[in-house]
């Protein structure tokens, strides 16, 4: 891991993401940051606060409310030779940019035989658990993992957020960088009735101030256990942790970090060791990314499996407002699934 | 109170098969009538030019009016004529090649040759084009080898795009020609983004976006105008109004009762409407727009009024939706004939030179085709290695693609 010897300090995920952009704006003149409310105001989530004042309007600027325009302009800039880091205010609002992301950014290198590339990073706050209702809670990752040519990444803590964002910005492929907004200020295990713990109380909230990277295509074994493999990412990492504890199960909790392309070796090593696998995500179930994970596990680990692979996900409904906690796959539902995997064995 | 029933309205062209199109909707202006504003004109003050028509060449083959001042030199006119003739011959040969099943598909630019070629010759090396699929003239005007174009069309073992792309969807970085997409309109806001990048870096290069009348209905077109306006991007936004989007008349794209250039005014982009079959006008207006962009006065939208003389593609039969003799009635004529006649009248060109040019271009196209076909055509199946199908999806081939390539056994 490339790393400068710098001090660490406690950062929230917001501060860590901002620090990643700050570091990269400083290191590379070709990096530009733009999106809705990203410039002067510093972003509706404060992720770009102070960057315009530090680097000027031609490096960090506000954009019209036009997702397709933001991504299209970034593609044109990438063709010129810049490295745009753009923001879509909520993942729920990427749909107007779908044509530019799917048909253009993802395909430029292929269709031009390497003549043109799209070295962009598209940041999108995603996920629920914040009473965001239908259009501030979605987890559209499966729509990206299905598209050839894209990389889809999702951090679960400040340390990874900064290191993965730097890697994404430096990567020459287009990266969809999904940020679970529920984790912006602190880890969240689904116990919504309990006070939120800030990142300053969590070891992964301690972040180096300078440049470092967390490699793409590499999962992290968040907790080690021998009974069960949990394949998950984002907010569900913490739900898995607390659910395993409450169910009294020693689980390997694999935080995938890079959803696609992914770290297949880490998955195989864990499932072949434990013989049981549960896939967890907030996104809706049918044709969700979990389906791909289940298929890969049964394809590559069939003779090691001692129980059917379980999927715990959001329901196949739009994300509701008042029924937030009946929708969100919280620790209770997850713990039940963990136990079920053993009952059926 | 009585209420009249609402009526649903669907625009229709005046001419269908067996009829004659009434071209009065074109709102023509005589050559020389439209003024030439200073390059720093306020976009709103171009509104007369957005609904008028800038023309230089009149019906007596003479150059008229303010846009005829400072005309290109004779060599450039010869280059332009040569590129137009070559493009038309190239198109004709490739249509035949498609009929012979040497390729699956082709698209001509018959009748629209002056626009891409005139603009190309008004720009500088390093400027960047974001074309649609009917600007092959940009490549031919810059002497990009016909051989390479044909190899792409034939998807053979020398295809620069390794057989991945549909014929005519070229990608030529060394000629400032952005990779063509099948998805309409996407390239317009990308052109604006490229121009923004050039301004961000304090460069002097500008970008040109290209789109047809039909595709201006795509949301990306509005987005391009918006971003061009907001950031005063150094970009030329070209709309080729050839009156037809496959079978759909331009009125269905929103061209009825108003010009397409007029939409630029609402977006605060300087907007001009120009005779697209008048090489001199194309060159003069392109140069004006390029100077405007280069001097930080912002974007220009240009509606080029022309006519799609040929079928939409080799998969299209226009006789099913428009009069067969429509082009012969189109009031702005044939761009090659008009430039040729102007040059003949000025005595810088002769019938004999023209015939020699035709012959030379024929010979060049035939020789390139022979050479390209020696590397295979779609019919011979001599293509790039199948293993290359898995390359360039990402910069480095990920594990899953490596496995899939092995699965295919290549």
XYZ file of C-alpha atoms in Angstrom:
755
model
C 0.000 0.000 0.000
C 1.466 3.327 -1.087
C 1.562 5.569 1.928
C 3.206 8.771 3.049
C 4.416 9.024 6.604
C 1.837 11.429 7.906
C 0.015 11.900 11.162
C -3.425 10.484 11.558
C -6.378 12.237 13.089
C -9.992 11.346 13.792
C -12.208 12.052 10.792
C -15.820 11.409 9.960
C -16.499 9.806 6.594
C -17.412 13.270 5.323
C -14.053 14.668 6.402
C -12.212 11.655 5.046
C -13.827 12.019 1.616
C -13.076 15.736 1.630
C -9.495 14.989 2.616
C -9.170 12.543 -0.311
C -10.329 15.206 -2.770
C -8.097 17.805 -1.109
C -5.055 15.531 -1.371
C -5.761 14.737 -5.020
C -6.560 18.332 -6.028
C -3.185 19.248 -4.554
C -1.285 16.411 -6.243
C -2.730 16.566 -9.749
C -3.598 19.755 -11.663
C -5.859 17.767 -13.962
C -8.325 16.957 -11.218
C -11.524 18.989 -11.172
C -14.445 18.617 -8.770
C -17.966 19.732 -9.649
C -21.635 19.012 -9.139
C -24.764 20.565 -7.700
C -23.979 22.810 -4.668
C -20.444 21.416 -4.610
C -18.582 24.718 -5.077
C -19.119 27.763 -2.870
C -21.480 26.034 -0.445
C -19.304 22.930 -0.077
C -21.944 20.317 -0.801
C -25.233 19.491 0.894
C -23.310 16.946 2.995
C -20.242 19.220 3.455
C -18.027 16.752 1.565
C -16.420 19.513 -0.540
C -16.382 22.277 2.067
C -13.478 24.704 1.647
C -12.175 23.119 -1.546
C -13.299 25.924 -3.852
C -11.766 28.563 -1.574
C -8.505 26.619 -1.559
C -8.229 25.642 -5.255
C -10.313 28.252 -7.069
C -13.433 28.190 -9.190
C -11.821 26.599 -12.199
C -10.968 23.499 -10.152
C -14.038 23.204 -7.914
C -17.358 24.597 -9.097
C -21.136 24.511 -8.970
C -23.095 22.834 -11.751
C -26.642 23.229 -13.069
C -29.194 20.692 -11.849
C -28.542 18.341 -14.716
C -27.139 14.927 -13.917
C -26.673 14.020 -17.578
C -24.941 17.334 -18.163
C -22.605 16.816 -15.217
C -21.559 13.353 -16.373
C -21.411 14.320 -20.055
C -19.216 17.334 -19.315
C -16.974 15.082 -17.238
C -16.683 12.639 -20.156
C -15.688 15.470 -22.484
C -13.162 16.688 -19.924
C -11.789 13.169 -19.584
C -11.342 13.022 -23.368
C -9.397 16.272 -23.101
C -7.119 14.820 -20.446
C -8.613 15.933 -17.143
C -9.627 13.679 -14.253
C -13.058 14.849 -13.204
C -14.477 13.910 -9.819
C -18.173 14.701 -10.037
C -21.004 14.406 -7.583
C -24.581 13.309 -8.073
C -26.345 14.720 -5.022
C -28.205 11.492 -4.249
C -27.775 8.102 -5.914
C -31.563 8.214 -6.372
C -31.002 10.975 -8.944
C -28.447 9.344 -11.202
C -31.143 8.059 -13.593
C -31.119 11.117 -15.887
C -27.396 10.460 -16.390
C -27.870 6.744 -17.105
C -27.317 7.117 -20.860
C -24.087 9.033 -20.350
C -22.847 6.567 -17.721
C -23.910 3.301 -19.370
C -23.646 4.095 -23.079
C -20.733 6.490 -22.975
C -18.415 6.499 -19.943
C -18.491 2.721 -19.590
C -17.925 2.112 -23.310
C -15.465 4.785 -24.437
C -12.330 2.710 -24.048
C -13.849 -0.357 -25.663
C -15.521 1.262 -28.618
C -12.483 3.416 -29.428
C -10.043 0.503 -28.930
C -8.309 2.518 -26.225
C -8.232 5.739 -28.247
C -10.370 7.507 -25.651
C -10.885 6.777 -21.982
C -13.131 8.060 -19.219
C -10.995 8.379 -16.079
C -13.888 9.765 -14.056
C -15.082 9.233 -10.548
C -18.787 9.715 -9.948
C -19.582 10.148 -6.268
C -23.117 9.352 -5.157
C -24.447 9.324 -1.595
C -26.592 6.216 -1.297
C -28.460 3.981 1.106
C -31.258 4.335 3.620
C -31.815 4.333 7.345
C -32.242 8.107 7.483
C -35.991 8.523 6.832
C -35.073 9.575 3.318
C -38.157 8.034 1.771
C -38.325 6.893 -1.808
C -35.824 9.257 -3.425
C -33.171 9.768 -0.753
C -32.544 6.146 0.286
C -31.993 3.972 -2.753
C -29.122 1.578 -3.297
C -28.817 1.296 -7.091
C -25.503 -0.580 -7.156
C -26.884 -3.510 -9.169
C -27.654 -1.127 -12.023
C -23.943 -0.327 -12.207
C -22.446 -3.750 -11.537
C -24.460 -5.005 -14.518
C -22.728 -2.544 -16.860
C -19.518 -3.737 -18.477
C -16.729 -1.206 -18.231
C -17.723 0.340 -14.901
C -16.123 -0.133 -11.508
C -18.440 0.097 -8.536
C -17.018 0.867 -5.130
C -18.585 1.439 -1.689
C -16.649 2.198 1.511
C -17.945 1.498 4.999
C -15.618 3.613 7.191
C -13.549 6.817 7.036
C -10.188 5.077 6.540
C -11.418 3.073 3.551
C -13.465 6.005 2.266
C -10.385 8.155 1.831
C -8.080 5.413 0.560
C -10.663 3.998 -1.843
C -11.613 7.435 -3.155
C -7.968 8.250 -3.888
C -7.582 4.897 -5.667
C -10.779 5.544 -7.614
C -9.663 9.009 -8.706
C -6.307 7.605 -9.812
C -7.881 4.670 -11.630
C -8.159 5.057 -15.403
C -11.536 3.288 -15.583
C -14.796 5.069 -14.762
C -15.627 4.487 -11.096
C -19.050 4.720 -9.491
C -18.221 5.686 -5.928
C -21.210 5.019 -3.683
C -21.138 6.631 -0.241
C -23.555 5.299 2.393
C -24.816 8.581 3.816
C -26.035 6.767 6.930
C -22.341 6.224 7.728
C -21.248 9.816 7.034
C -21.130 10.765 10.730
C -20.719 7.451 12.489
C -21.108 3.683 12.147
C -24.704 2.418 12.235
C -25.717 -1.113 13.173
C -29.458 -0.802 12.623
C -30.316 -0.186 16.266
C -32.060 3.048 15.430
C -33.418 3.394 18.944
C -29.921 3.728 20.387
C -27.740 6.858 20.289
C -25.375 7.159 17.331
C -21.714 6.623 18.101
C -19.412 9.118 16.350
C -16.486 8.004 14.160
C -14.074 9.441 16.743
C -14.918 6.429 18.937
C -14.144 3.905 16.186
C -10.624 2.736 15.250
C -11.359 3.102 11.523
C -12.211 6.753 12.146
C -8.513 7.413 12.582
C -7.326 8.590 9.180
C -3.892 9.623 7.838
C -3.825 13.282 6.816
C -1.780 12.827 3.636
C -1.827 10.553 0.622
C -2.514 6.831 0.909
C -4.567 4.342 -1.020
C -6.769 1.354 -0.342
C -6.563 -0.924 -3.381
C -9.606 -1.564 -5.574
C -10.787 -5.151 -6.218
C -9.831 -5.995 -2.670
C -12.245 -7.013 0.102
C -11.534 -6.533 3.752
C -12.164 -9.170 6.392
C -13.925 -6.909 8.846
C -14.414 -9.618 11.505
C -12.971 -13.078 11.474
C -14.985 -16.160 12.449
C -15.227 -19.818 11.480
C -18.969 -20.557 11.450
C -20.375 -18.480 8.669
C -19.360 -16.128 5.855
C -21.233 -12.867 5.498
C -20.793 -11.100 2.161
C -21.785 -7.483 2.531
C -20.780 -3.835 2.153
C -21.687 -0.337 3.324
C -23.980 0.076 6.310
C -24.785 -3.639 6.433
C -21.231 -4.403 7.609
C -22.174 -3.032 11.054
C -25.579 -4.680 11.024
C -23.856 -7.993 10.300
C -21.440 -7.444 13.148
C -24.093 -6.775 15.775
C -26.417 -9.473 14.434
C -23.650 -12.092 14.640
C -22.949 -11.066 18.201
C -26.630 -11.202 19.131
C -27.043 -14.577 17.437
C -23.920 -15.891 19.118
C -22.322 -16.840 15.831
C -18.653 -16.532 14.908
C -18.919 -14.967 11.476
C -16.376 -14.045 8.841
C -17.716 -10.624 7.854
C -16.349 -9.744 4.473
C -16.682 -6.068 3.541
C -16.435 -6.315 -0.237
C -15.519 -2.596 -0.684
C -15.195 -3.084 -4.463
C -18.500 -4.537 -5.649
C -17.469 -5.109 -9.250
C -14.917 -6.144 -10.260
C -14.635 -7.862 -6.896
C -12.220 -9.840 -4.769
C -13.203 -13.382 -5.692
C -10.318 -14.981 -3.809
C -11.418 -13.482 -0.505
C -14.946 -14.826 -1.047
C -13.762 -18.329 -1.975
C -11.293 -18.529 0.880
C -13.918 -17.610 3.412
C -16.860 -19.683 2.133
C -14.685 -22.767 1.603
C -13.566 -22.360 5.193
C -16.986 -21.816 6.817
C -19.281 -23.773 4.467
C -22.096 -21.328 5.046
C -22.852 -18.009 3.423
C -25.295 -15.154 3.910
C -25.452 -12.222 1.535
C -26.640 -8.896 2.960
C -27.576 -5.664 1.252
C -30.006 -2.802 1.640
C -31.013 -2.849 -2.008
C -34.157 -4.627 -3.168
C -33.859 -8.363 -3.636
C -34.861 -9.389 -7.154
C -31.954 -9.082 -9.583
C -30.056 -7.211 -6.888
C -26.295 -7.547 -6.565
C -26.865 -10.318 -4.012
C -28.139 -12.552 -6.793
C -24.747 -12.335 -8.478
C -22.963 -13.060 -5.200
C -25.191 -16.105 -4.550
C -24.575 -17.386 -8.063
C -20.807 -16.982 -7.750
C -20.748 -18.748 -4.392
C -22.790 -21.730 -5.573
C -20.755 -21.921 -8.781
C -17.380 -21.875 -7.066
C -18.109 -23.310 -3.578
C -20.911 -25.820 -4.224
C -19.125 -28.820 -2.730
C -18.093 -26.817 0.333
C -21.585 -25.561 1.137
C -23.453 -27.106 4.070
C -26.585 -24.977 3.709
C -28.352 -22.951 1.046
C -26.965 -19.447 0.581
C -29.311 -16.925 2.232
C -30.026 -13.434 0.982
C -31.151 -10.733 3.393
C -32.050 -7.570 1.520
C -34.507 -4.722 1.297
C -37.981 -5.823 0.227
C -39.025 -5.645 -3.418
C -40.832 -2.372 -2.829
C -39.888 1.255 -3.248
C -38.153 2.561 -0.120
C -40.962 3.704 2.213
C -40.903 6.601 4.646
C -42.895 5.685 7.740
C -42.077 1.971 7.497
C -38.353 2.626 7.381
C -37.406 0.084 10.062
C -39.673 -2.622 8.713
C -37.969 -2.178 5.365
C -34.329 -1.769 6.425
C -32.738 -5.212 7.009
C -31.924 -4.615 10.667
C -30.095 -6.779 13.217
C -33.164 -8.811 14.173
C -33.912 -9.971 10.650
C -30.263 -10.604 9.971
C -29.713 -12.560 13.191
C -32.694 -14.771 12.352
C -31.201 -15.525 8.983
C -27.877 -16.384 10.550
C -29.606 -18.903 12.824
C -31.688 -20.276 9.969
C -28.553 -21.145 8.019
C -27.606 -23.498 10.838
C -31.090 -24.935 11.394
C -31.342 -26.031 7.796
C -27.949 -27.683 7.836
C -71.365 27.475 -22.172
C -70.517 25.499 -25.292
C -67.241 23.746 -25.439
C -65.540 22.833 -28.722
C -63.834 19.444 -28.577
C -60.051 19.556 -28.300
C -58.124 18.619 -31.409
C -54.931 16.626 -31.362
C -52.282 17.953 -33.737
C -49.528 15.952 -35.395
C -47.192 17.739 -37.842
C -46.891 16.319 -41.363
C -44.497 17.105 -44.241
C -46.160 18.774 -47.221
C -44.737 16.193 -49.619
C -45.366 12.463 -49.378
C -44.569 9.861 -52.102
C -46.173 10.909 -55.383
C -46.491 14.532 -54.264
C -44.236 17.585 -54.443
C -42.840 19.118 -51.267
C -43.682 22.764 -50.705
C -40.318 24.131 -49.568
C -41.677 27.580 -48.686
C -41.447 26.587 -45.006
C -37.663 27.018 -45.310
C -37.953 30.831 -44.995
C -35.090 31.533 -47.387
C -33.251 34.847 -47.632
C -31.292 35.978 -50.685
C -27.502 35.629 -50.712
C -25.809 38.594 -49.050
C -28.937 39.739 -47.188
C -27.917 38.553 -43.703
C -25.564 40.832 -41.780
C -22.235 39.816 -40.307
C -22.078 40.835 -36.656
C -18.931 41.416 -34.600
C -17.644 38.252 -32.916
C -18.388 39.647 -29.455
C -22.094 40.123 -30.182
C -24.497 39.509 -27.301
C -26.353 36.258 -27.967
C -29.763 37.906 -27.699
C -28.796 40.298 -30.497
C -28.334 37.409 -32.942
C -32.065 36.661 -33.018
C -32.559 38.026 -36.539
C -29.738 35.738 -37.714
C -31.287 32.780 -35.923
C -34.477 33.076 -37.966
C -32.873 34.391 -41.154
C -30.480 32.592 -43.466
C -26.843 33.440 -44.047
C -25.900 32.819 -47.680
C -22.959 33.912 -49.761
C -23.346 32.248 -53.173
C -26.224 33.552 -55.262
C -28.041 31.906 -58.167
C -25.548 33.481 -60.602
C -22.665 31.715 -58.811
C -21.370 34.937 -57.365
C -20.369 35.678 -53.774
C -22.486 38.352 -52.122
C -22.685 40.377 -48.945
C -20.719 40.869 -45.762
C -19.912 37.176 -45.239
C -18.119 37.236 -48.618
C -15.476 39.634 -47.326
C -12.201 37.891 -46.660
C -13.002 34.753 -48.629
C -10.677 31.746 -48.382
C -7.834 31.568 -50.888
C -8.120 29.570 -54.093
C -6.090 26.676 -52.739
C -8.489 26.181 -49.870
C -11.414 26.202 -52.293
C -9.712 23.520 -54.366
C -9.049 21.487 -51.233
C -12.679 21.841 -50.211
C -13.971 20.837 -53.620
C -11.592 17.918 -53.744
C -12.686 16.664 -50.306
C -16.348 16.986 -51.263
C -15.931 15.091 -54.510
C -13.871 12.415 -52.795
C -16.440 12.035 -50.015
C -19.273 11.589 -52.499
C -17.383 8.976 -54.480
C -16.349 7.209 -51.290
C -19.985 7.098 -50.176
C -21.156 5.725 -53.512
C -18.574 2.952 -53.472
C -19.369 1.975 -49.903
C -23.095 1.749 -50.678
C -22.229 -0.713 -53.448
C -19.935 -2.616 -51.078
C -22.852 -2.940 -48.650
C -25.058 -4.294 -51.437
C -22.299 -6.795 -52.180
C -22.407 -7.851 -48.498
C -18.838 -6.740 -47.867
C -20.212 -4.792 -44.942
C -23.454 -4.946 -43.001
C -24.256 -1.275 -43.072
C -23.403 2.133 -44.484
C -24.556 5.750 -44.195
C -23.967 8.367 -46.875
C -23.764 12.126 -46.400
C -24.939 12.845 -49.945
C -25.852 16.519 -50.252
C -24.340 17.490 -46.884
C -20.666 17.355 -47.879
C -20.031 21.105 -47.628
C -20.830 21.385 -43.931
C -18.309 19.071 -42.278
C -15.661 19.814 -44.893
C -16.163 23.597 -44.848
C -15.954 23.696 -41.068
C -13.022 21.330 -40.879
C -11.023 23.605 -43.175
C -11.936 26.670 -41.077
C -10.506 25.202 -37.870
C -7.033 24.584 -36.549
C -5.124 21.450 -35.853
C -5.796 20.408 -32.281
C -9.411 21.556 -32.271
C -11.735 18.725 -31.371
C -14.821 17.391 -33.107
C -17.598 15.433 -31.429
C -19.356 14.230 -34.584
C -22.492 12.309 -35.316
C -22.397 9.492 -37.869
C -22.797 11.710 -40.954
C -19.589 13.772 -40.752
C -17.195 11.500 -42.622
C -16.179 14.704 -44.419
C -14.260 15.754 -41.295
C -11.910 12.838 -41.810
C -11.660 13.079 -45.579
C -10.999 16.837 -45.441
C -8.080 16.116 -43.110
C -6.729 13.430 -45.461
C -7.320 10.595 -43.035
C -6.539 7.467 -45.078
C -9.558 6.031 -46.877
C -7.938 2.662 -46.274
C -8.409 2.988 -42.513
C -12.011 4.138 -42.925
C -12.734 1.168 -45.173
C -11.071 -1.302 -42.840
C -13.433 -0.079 -40.129
C -16.381 -0.422 -42.505
C -15.317 -3.947 -43.517
C -14.456 -4.931 -39.888
C -11.355 -6.633 -41.236
C -8.042 -7.519 -39.647
C -6.811 -3.929 -40.033
C -9.941 -2.366 -38.520
C -8.596 0.252 -36.070
C -11.565 -0.558 -33.799
C -10.991 -4.331 -33.969
C -14.414 -5.171 -35.288
C -16.156 -3.874 -32.182
C -18.115 -1.078 -33.739
C -20.853 -0.842 -36.327
C -19.555 0.440 -39.681
C -19.093 4.237 -39.943
C -18.792 4.695 -36.160
C -15.181 5.802 -36.513
C -12.829 6.960 -33.773
C -9.741 8.912 -34.810
C -7.931 10.714 -31.975
C -5.094 11.868 -34.234
C -7.585 13.866 -36.327
C -9.489 15.307 -33.372
C -12.422 13.045 -34.197
C -14.160 11.722 -31.088
C -15.345 8.117 -30.893
C -18.801 7.858 -32.448
C -21.645 6.474 -30.408
C -24.860 4.931 -31.598
C -26.694 6.844 -28.880
C -27.944 10.088 -30.345
C -27.144 13.478 -28.878
C -24.732 12.249 -26.206
C -21.746 13.872 -27.909
C -23.117 17.424 -27.679
C -22.683 18.024 -23.920
C -19.421 16.050 -24.132
C -18.160 18.598 -26.665
C -19.094 21.336 -24.208
C -17.201 19.499 -21.450
C -14.115 19.241 -23.665
C -14.338 22.973 -24.360
C -14.734 23.666 -20.623
C -11.595 21.626 -20.009
C -9.682 23.629 -22.604
C -10.753 26.833 -20.832
C -9.923 25.401 -17.396
C -6.393 24.687 -18.613
C -5.998 28.085 -20.302
C -5.544 26.350 -23.675
C -6.373 27.935 -27.059
C -8.126 24.952 -28.622
C -11.860 24.797 -29.148
C -14.442 22.033 -29.558
C -17.186 21.404 -32.099
C -20.297 19.351 -31.427
C -22.372 17.880 -34.258
C -25.994 16.765 -34.249
C -28.856 16.312 -36.689
C -32.266 17.992 -36.650
C -34.002 14.926 -35.273
C -31.582 14.398 -32.400
C -32.047 17.993 -31.173
C -35.127 16.508 -29.522
C -32.864 14.507 -27.211
C -32.446 15.951 -23.717
C -28.667 15.984 -24.113
C -29.048 18.693 -26.743
C -30.764 21.055 -24.319
C -28.161 20.153 -21.719
C -25.383 21.074 -24.136
C -26.896 24.509 -24.785
C -27.326 25.035 -21.048
C -23.750 24.157 -20.115
C -22.345 26.074 -23.096
C -24.222 29.150 -21.918
C -23.541 28.804 -18.186
C -19.774 28.325 -18.543
C -19.328 30.356 -21.791
C -17.641 27.309 -23.230
C -15.445 27.748 -26.333
C -17.556 25.459 -28.485
C -19.370 25.459 -31.813
C -22.667 23.595 -31.633
C -23.544 22.425 -35.139
C -27.072 21.342 -35.977
C -27.427 19.870 -39.430
C -31.027 20.350 -40.415
C -31.282 17.985 -43.373
C -35.065 18.030 -42.957
C -35.310 14.323 -42.157
C -34.705 12.023 -39.182
C -35.048 8.645 -40.888
C -38.710 8.914 -41.983
C -39.647 11.759 -39.677
C -39.887 15.272 -41.059
C -38.113 18.007 -39.085
C -41.451 19.499 -37.995
C -41.878 16.546 -35.613
C -38.544 17.472 -34.016
C -39.980 20.897 -33.239
C -39.045 22.729 -36.443
C -42.533 23.813 -37.463
C -43.158 27.553 -37.475
C -39.746 28.276 -36.014
C -36.136 27.545 -36.867
C -33.961 25.177 -34.879
C -31.395 27.961 -34.447
C -34.020 30.028 -32.628
C -33.806 27.648 -29.676
C -30.285 28.843 -29.003
C -31.536 32.367 -28.260
C -33.558 31.115 -25.304
C -30.393 29.521 -23.953
C -28.404 32.740 -24.457
C -26.127 31.158 -27.039
C -25.299 33.188 -30.174
C -27.304 31.491 -32.919
C -26.986 31.605 -36.673
C -28.925 29.912 -39.444
C -26.865 29.195 -42.514
C -27.154 27.776 -46.031
C -25.452 24.420 -45.502
C -25.022 23.802 -49.213
C -23.014 26.986 -49.692
C -19.376 26.129 -49.063
C -18.382 29.780 -48.820
C -21.006 30.471 -46.186
C -20.063 27.348 -44.237
C -16.426 28.331 -44.188
C -17.031 31.996 -43.321
C -19.526 31.281 -40.542
C -17.396 28.488 -39.077
C -14.413 30.801 -38.989
C -16.497 33.497 -37.305
C -17.742 31.064 -34.660
C -14.241 29.698 -34.093
C -12.862 33.211 -33.597
C -15.684 34.027 -31.240
C -14.905 30.922 -29.186
C -11.160 31.485 -29.265
C -11.569 35.020 -28.010
C -13.597 33.967 -24.970
C -16.905 35.309 -26.244
C -18.507 31.904 -25.778
C -20.428 29.364 -27.772
C -22.189 29.599 -31.121
C -25.100 27.493 -32.272
C -25.278 27.058 -36.043
C -28.246 25.536 -37.823
C -27.038 24.360 -41.213
C -29.977 24.177 -43.599
C -29.431 21.319 -46.001
C -31.178 18.282 -47.388
C -30.535 14.581 -46.774
C -30.338 13.660 -50.461
C -29.727 9.949 -49.923
C -31.465 7.278 -47.879
C -30.981 7.546 -44.121
C -28.840 4.416 -44.294
C -28.477 1.295 -46.387
C -31.359 -0.117 -44.314
C -33.716 2.661 -45.382
C -36.000 3.252 -48.392
C -37.013 6.934 -48.546
C -39.483 6.346 -51.371
C -41.844 5.001 -48.717
C -42.208 8.355 -46.972
C -41.098 11.240 -49.227
C -41.182 12.222 -52.905
C -38.581 10.431 -55.010
C -37.482 13.658 -56.746
C -37.367 15.756 -53.588
C -33.694 16.713 -53.767
C -34.030 18.058 -57.291
C -36.611 20.539 -55.965
C -34.717 21.508 -52.835
C -34.064 25.244 -53.276
C -30.476 25.213 -51.936
C -29.260 22.778 -54.579
C -26.138 20.633 -54.548
C -23.107 21.899 -52.600
C -20.574 20.437 -55.021
C -22.257 21.891 -58.095
C -22.561 25.296 -56.456
C -18.911 25.562 -55.394
C -17.746 24.197 -58.747
C -19.820 26.748 -60.657
C -18.510 29.572 -58.484
C -14.935 28.467 -59.170
C -15.619 28.091 -62.890
C -17.066 31.572 -62.997
C -14.005 32.974 -61.241
C -11.808 31.076 -63.654
C -9.924 29.288 -60.925
C -11.305 25.936 -62.047
C -12.199 24.312 -65.357
C -14.454 21.513 -66.575
C -11.344 19.607 -67.515
C -9.816 19.989 -64.070
C -13.096 18.862 -62.560
C -13.177 15.720 -64.685
C -9.584 14.994 -63.800
C -10.427 15.479 -60.137
C -13.342 13.047 -60.442
C -11.098 10.487 -62.098
C -8.317 10.930 -59.578
C -10.725 10.544 -56.672
C -12.319 7.470 -58.260
C -8.864 5.961 -58.672
C -7.885 6.802 -55.099
C -11.074 5.284 -53.679
C -10.770 2.153 -55.832
C -7.122 1.667 -54.871
C -7.888 2.107 -51.176
C -10.784 -0.337 -51.440
C -8.654 -2.925 -53.172
C -6.015 -2.597 -50.504
C -8.596 -2.745 -47.701
C -10.385 -5.760 -49.163
C -7.074 -7.605 -49.261
C -7.319 -7.533 -45.474
C -10.785 -9.029 -45.535
C -14.400 -7.921 -45.462
C -17.380 -8.974 -43.405
C -18.084 -11.513 -46.156
C -14.669 -13.158 -45.913
C -14.805 -13.224 -42.127
C -11.190 -12.178 -41.881
C -11.347 -10.113 -38.722
C -9.228 -9.158 -35.776
C -8.492 -11.992 -33.356
C -11.566 -13.004 -31.342
C -9.460 -12.788 -28.192
C -9.387 -8.998 -28.623
C -13.143 -8.976 -27.917
C -12.319 -9.079 -24.209
C -9.719 -6.308 -24.298
C -10.228 -2.623 -23.511
C -13.379 -3.161 -21.467
C -11.166 -1.962 -18.632
C -7.601 -0.681 -18.778
C -6.396 -4.014 -17.370
C -8.366 -7.176 -18.005
C -10.093 -8.236 -14.781
C -10.167 -11.839 -13.638
C -13.754 -12.508 -14.731
C -13.000 -11.466 -18.306
C -9.860 -13.572 -18.332
C -12.001 -16.558 -17.307
C -14.631 -15.803 -19.936
C -11.970 -15.555 -22.606
C -10.673 -18.982 -21.573
C -14.220 -20.301 -21.624
C -14.475 -19.261 -25.261
C -11.185 -21.031 -25.853
C -9.342 -18.133 -27.464
